[in-house]
Amino acid sequence: MNEKDHWKDVERGREEDYFLKKHREWLEKKRSEKGISEVTASHTALACPRCSKPLMVRTLKQQTVHTCDACGGAWLEANALKALAGL
Ligand SMILES: [Zn+2]
Protein backbone atom coordinates (compact mmCIF):
# COMPACT_ATOMS: atom_id res chain seq x y z
CA MET A 1 0.00 0.00 0.00
CA ASN A 2 1.48 3.36 -0.96
CA GLU A 3 0.97 6.52 1.00
CA LYS A 4 -1.78 7.80 -1.28
CA ASP A 5 -3.89 4.68 -0.75
CA HIS A 6 -3.32 4.91 2.97
CA TRP A 7 -4.81 8.40 3.08
CA LYS A 8 -7.73 7.26 0.97
CA ASP A 9 -8.48 4.68 3.68
CA VAL A 10 -8.16 7.31 6.38
CA GLU A 11 -10.66 9.50 4.54
CA ARG A 12 -13.04 6.58 4.14
CA GLY A 13 -12.81 5.87 7.86
CA ARG A 14 -13.66 9.47 8.68
CA GLU A 15 -16.64 9.31 6.37
CA GLU A 16 -17.93 6.18 8.11
CA ASP A 17 -17.48 7.81 11.50
CA TYR A 18 -19.37 10.83 10.27
CA PHE A 19 -22.32 8.76 9.10
CA LEU A 20 -22.32 6.70 12.28
CA LYS A 21 -22.34 9.89 14.32
CA LYS A 22 -25.19 11.32 12.26
CA HIS A 23 -27.10 8.09 12.58
CA ARG A 24 -26.59 8.03 16.34
CA GLU A 25 -27.86 11.60 16.62
CA TRP A 26 -30.87 10.61 14.58
CA LEU A 27 -31.53 7.63 16.85
CA GLU A 28 -31.23 9.84 19.93
CA LYS A 29 -33.73 12.23 18.39
CA LYS A 30 -36.09 9.36 17.65
CA ARG A 31 -35.74 8.11 21.21
CA SER A 32 -36.79 11.45 22.58
CA GLU A 33 -39.80 11.58 20.31
CA LYS A 34 -43.20 10.13 21.05
CA GLY A 35 -43.53 6.49 20.08
CA ILE A 36 -40.42 5.23 21.82
CA SER A 37 -42.64 2.99 23.93
CA GLU A 38 -42.97 0.81 20.82
CA VAL A 39 -39.31 -0.05 21.18
CA THR A 40 -38.39 -3.29 22.87
CA ALA A 41 -34.85 -4.52 23.19
CA SER A 42 -33.30 -7.92 23.63
CA HIS A 43 -29.80 -9.31 23.39
CA THR A 44 -28.70 -11.15 20.28
CA ALA A 45 -25.88 -13.58 19.63
CA LEU A 46 -24.47 -11.08 17.16
CA ALA A 47 -21.33 -9.17 18.02
CA CYS A 48 -20.90 -5.51 17.22
CA PRO A 49 -18.73 -5.16 14.09
CA ARG A 50 -17.11 -2.16 15.65
CA CYS A 51 -16.35 -3.11 19.27
CA SER A 52 -17.33 -6.82 19.41
CA LYS A 53 -19.80 -6.37 22.28
CA PRO A 54 -23.17 -8.16 21.97
CA LEU A 55 -25.71 -6.29 19.89
CA MET A 56 -29.24 -5.57 21.03
CA VAL A 57 -32.10 -6.01 18.63
CA ARG A 58 -34.88 -3.46 18.71
CA THR A 59 -38.06 -3.08 16.76
CA LEU A 60 -38.74 0.47 15.85
CA LYS A 61 -41.86 1.14 13.81
CA GLN A 62 -41.93 -2.46 12.59
CA GLN A 63 -38.28 -2.26 11.49
CA THR A 64 -35.52 -4.32 13.00
CA VAL A 65 -32.54 -2.34 14.21
CA HIS A 66 -29.43 -3.78 15.86
CA THR A 67 -27.85 -1.41 18.31
CA CYS A 68 -24.73 -1.52 20.42
CA ASP A 69 -25.07 -0.09 23.91
CA ALA A 70 -21.30 -0.16 24.32
CA CYS A 71 -20.22 2.09 21.44
CA GLY A 72 -23.58 3.54 20.44
CA GLY A 73 -23.48 2.03 16.98
CA ALA A 74 -26.60 1.04 15.10
CA TRP A 75 -26.83 -1.50 12.32
CA LEU A 76 -29.78 -1.89 10.07
CA GLU A 77 -30.70 -3.00 6.61
CA ALA A 78 -30.97 -0.40 3.89
CA ASN A 79 -34.71 -1.01 3.54
CA ALA A 80 -35.24 -0.50 7.27
CA LEU A 81 -33.22 2.71 7.17
CA LYS A 82 -35.29 3.97 4.24
CA ALA A 83 -38.54 3.08 5.97
CA LEU A 84 -37.50 4.76 9.23
CA ALA A 85 -36.20 7.84 7.46
CA GLY A 86 -39.45 8.05 5.54
CA LEU A 87 -37.76 7.75 2.14
ZN1 LIG B 1 -20.22 -1.55 19.50
XYZ file of N, CA and C and ligand atoms in Angstrom:
262
model
N 0.856 -1.203 0.000
C 0.000 0.000 0.000
C 0.891 1.251 0.000
N 0.689 2.123 -0.979
C 1.476 3.359 -0.960
C 0.788 4.415 -0.089
N 1.464 5.503 0.065
C 0.968 6.518 1.004
C -0.383 7.104 0.573
N -0.536 7.237 -0.743
C -1.776 7.802 -1.276
C -2.975 6.921 -0.893
N -2.814 5.611 -1.093
C -3.886 4.678 -0.750
C -4.185 4.727 0.748
N -3.128 4.855 1.513
C -3.317 4.913 2.967
C -4.238 6.077 3.334
N -3.987 7.232 2.747
C -4.807 8.397 3.083
C -6.233 8.254 2.583
N -6.383 7.533 1.475
C -7.727 7.262 0.975
C -8.510 6.477 2.039
N -7.846 5.479 2.630
C -8.481 4.676 3.676
C -8.810 5.524 4.900
N -7.917 6.433 5.239
C -8.159 7.314 6.384
C -9.404 8.158 6.118
N -9.496 8.692 4.900
C -10.660 9.502 4.536
C -11.937 8.677 4.623
N -11.872 7.452 4.123
C -13.041 6.580 4.136
C -13.480 6.325 5.582
N -12.516 6.096 6.454
C -12.808 5.870 7.864
C -13.506 7.058 8.482
N -13.033 8.242 8.139
C -13.659 9.470 8.675
C -15.089 9.583 8.194
N -15.298 9.248 6.933
C -16.639 9.315 6.372
C -17.572 8.373 7.129
N -17.107 7.153 7.382
C -17.928 6.177 8.110
C -18.245 6.689 9.510
N -17.258 7.258 10.171
C -17.483 7.808 11.504
C -18.526 8.913 11.448
N -18.430 9.733 10.421
C -19.370 10.834 10.268
C -20.802 10.306 10.146
N -20.974 9.288 9.291
C -22.320 8.756 9.097
C -22.824 8.047 10.349
N -21.928 7.351 11.032
C -22.324 6.701 12.284
C -22.768 7.732 13.305
N -22.027 8.822 13.374
C -22.342 9.891 14.318
C -23.708 10.495 13.979
N -23.901 10.761 12.699
C -25.191 11.320 12.257
C -26.330 10.370 12.586
N -26.073 9.085 12.344
C -27.100 8.090 12.577
C -27.425 8.002 14.071
N -26.400 8.094 14.896
C -26.586 8.032 16.341
C -27.410 9.234 16.812
N -27.101 10.394 16.264
C -27.859 11.603 16.616
C -29.323 11.437 16.231
N -29.506 10.834 15.060
C -30.867 10.610 14.580
C -31.604 9.644 15.516
N -30.915 8.584 15.929
C -31.530 7.626 16.854
C -31.882 8.296 18.179
N -30.970 9.130 18.680
C -31.231 9.841 19.927
C -32.470 10.718 19.799
N -32.587 11.362 18.663
C -33.731 12.227 18.394
C -35.006 11.389 18.400
N -34.937 10.244 17.715
C -36.094 9.358 17.648
C -36.491 8.882 19.048
N -35.487 8.607 19.860
C -35.737 8.114 21.211
C -36.485 9.154 22.035
N -36.173 10.392 21.800
C -36.794 11.450 22.585
C -38.178 11.803 22.063
N -38.494 11.300 20.875
C -39.803 11.582 20.310
C -40.851 10.611 20.845
N -42.096 10.996 20.656
C -43.197 10.126 21.049
C -43.153 8.849 20.217
N -43.518 7.745 20.820
C -43.525 6.493 20.079
C -42.401 5.574 20.492
N -41.546 6.048 21.378
C -40.416 5.234 21.822
C -40.889 4.033 22.626
N -42.110 4.117 23.160
C -42.641 2.995 23.934
C -42.844 1.758 23.060
N -42.860 1.948 21.751
C -42.965 0.812 20.825
C -41.687 -0.024 20.848
N -40.620 0.598 21.277
C -39.311 -0.053 21.184
C -39.110 -1.070 22.293
N -38.779 -2.271 21.902
C -38.395 -3.292 22.869
C -36.987 -3.734 22.498
N -36.232 -4.125 23.471
C -34.854 -4.516 23.187
C -34.550 -5.874 23.782
N -33.768 -6.653 23.074
C -33.301 -7.923 23.627
C -31.917 -8.218 23.068
N -31.152 -8.979 23.828
C -29.797 -9.312 23.395
C -29.823 -10.287 22.228
N -28.845 -10.204 21.381
C -28.704 -11.149 20.284
C -27.352 -11.844 20.430
N -27.171 -12.878 19.631
C -25.884 -13.585 19.632
C -24.879 -12.847 18.741
N -25.349 -11.806 18.063
C -24.469 -11.077 17.157
C -23.527 -10.158 17.922
N -22.309 -10.058 17.408
C -21.331 -9.167 18.017
C -21.235 -7.882 17.196
N -21.044 -6.799 17.889
C -20.903 -5.512 17.221
C -19.687 -5.553 16.285
N -19.865 -5.155 15.013
C -18.731 -5.163 14.087
C -17.664 -4.143 14.478
N -18.028 -3.221 15.306
C -17.106 -2.155 15.654
C -16.327 -2.462 16.942
N -17.033 -2.919 17.983
C -16.349 -3.106 19.270
C -16.497 -4.525 19.822
N -17.189 -5.398 19.057
C -17.330 -6.819 19.407
C -18.188 -7.120 20.631
N -18.873 -6.123 21.172
C -19.800 -6.372 22.278
C -21.113 -6.916 21.692
N -21.916 -7.609 22.512
C -23.173 -8.156 21.967
C -24.133 -7.046 21.531
N -24.752 -7.267 20.391
C -25.713 -6.286 19.886
C -27.085 -6.534 20.502
N -27.852 -5.472 20.607
C -29.242 -5.570 21.028
C -30.081 -5.473 19.757
N -31.204 -6.173 19.764
C -32.105 -6.007 18.628
C -33.338 -5.267 19.117
N -33.714 -4.274 18.354
C -34.876 -3.465 18.712
C -35.828 -3.414 17.528
N -37.071 -3.278 17.828
C -38.056 -3.082 16.764
C -38.569 -1.661 16.877
N -38.329 -0.922 15.852
C -38.739 0.470 15.848
C -39.634 0.682 14.634
N -40.877 0.967 14.890
C -41.858 1.140 13.807
C -41.818 -0.026 12.814
N -41.905 -1.219 13.359
C -41.925 -2.463 12.586
C -40.613 -2.773 11.858
N -39.562 -1.985 12.121
C -38.281 -2.256 11.485
C -37.305 -2.794 12.526
N -36.500 -3.738 12.096
C -35.519 -4.322 13.005
C -34.220 -3.530 12.942
N -33.770 -3.113 14.119
C -32.540 -2.339 14.208
C -31.642 -2.997 15.254
N -30.404 -3.260 14.896
C -29.427 -3.782 15.859
C -28.629 -2.613 16.401
N -28.591 -2.521 17.709
C -27.854 -1.414 18.307
C -26.821 -1.948 19.293
N -25.776 -1.160 19.481
C -24.727 -1.519 20.423
C -24.738 -0.505 21.560
N -25.032 -0.994 22.758
C -25.073 -0.093 23.906
C -23.666 0.319 24.335
N -22.678 -0.454 23.918
C -21.300 -0.161 24.325
C -20.712 1.023 23.558
N -20.847 1.011 22.223
C -20.225 2.087 21.439
C -21.259 3.008 20.807
N -22.544 2.672 20.974
C -23.584 3.540 20.436
C -23.858 3.336 18.961
N -23.260 2.302 18.392
C -23.480 2.028 16.976
C -24.870 1.471 16.716
N -25.314 1.605 15.481
C -26.602 1.037 15.095
C -26.435 0.417 13.720
N -26.997 -0.758 13.558
C -26.827 -1.498 12.316
C -28.189 -1.912 11.813
N -28.489 -1.520 10.611
C -29.785 -1.889 10.072
C -29.711 -2.043 8.572
N -30.673 -2.766 8.033
C -30.696 -2.995 6.606
C -31.137 -1.723 5.905
N -30.681 -1.602 4.660
C -30.968 -0.398 3.890
C -32.472 -0.124 3.812
N -33.257 -1.185 3.642
C -34.708 -1.012 3.544
C -35.305 -0.473 4.840
N -34.763 -0.964 5.962
C -35.237 -0.499 7.267
C -34.880 0.968 7.452
N -33.661 1.321 7.043
C -33.221 2.713 7.168
C -34.131 3.622 6.336
N -34.419 3.181 5.115
C -35.292 3.974 4.241
C -36.674 4.145 4.853
N -37.199 3.039 5.391
C -38.536 3.080 5.972
C -38.563 4.026 7.173
N -37.531 3.933 8.027
C -37.497 4.764 9.226
C -37.251 6.231 8.900
N -36.501 6.453 7.852
C -36.199 7.839 7.462
C -37.330 8.429 6.632
N -38.305 7.574 6.310
C -39.447 8.048 5.537
C -39.109 8.323 4.087
N -38.153 7.566 3.543
C -37.758 7.752 2.140
C -38.579 6.872 1.206
Zn -20.218 -1.545 19.498
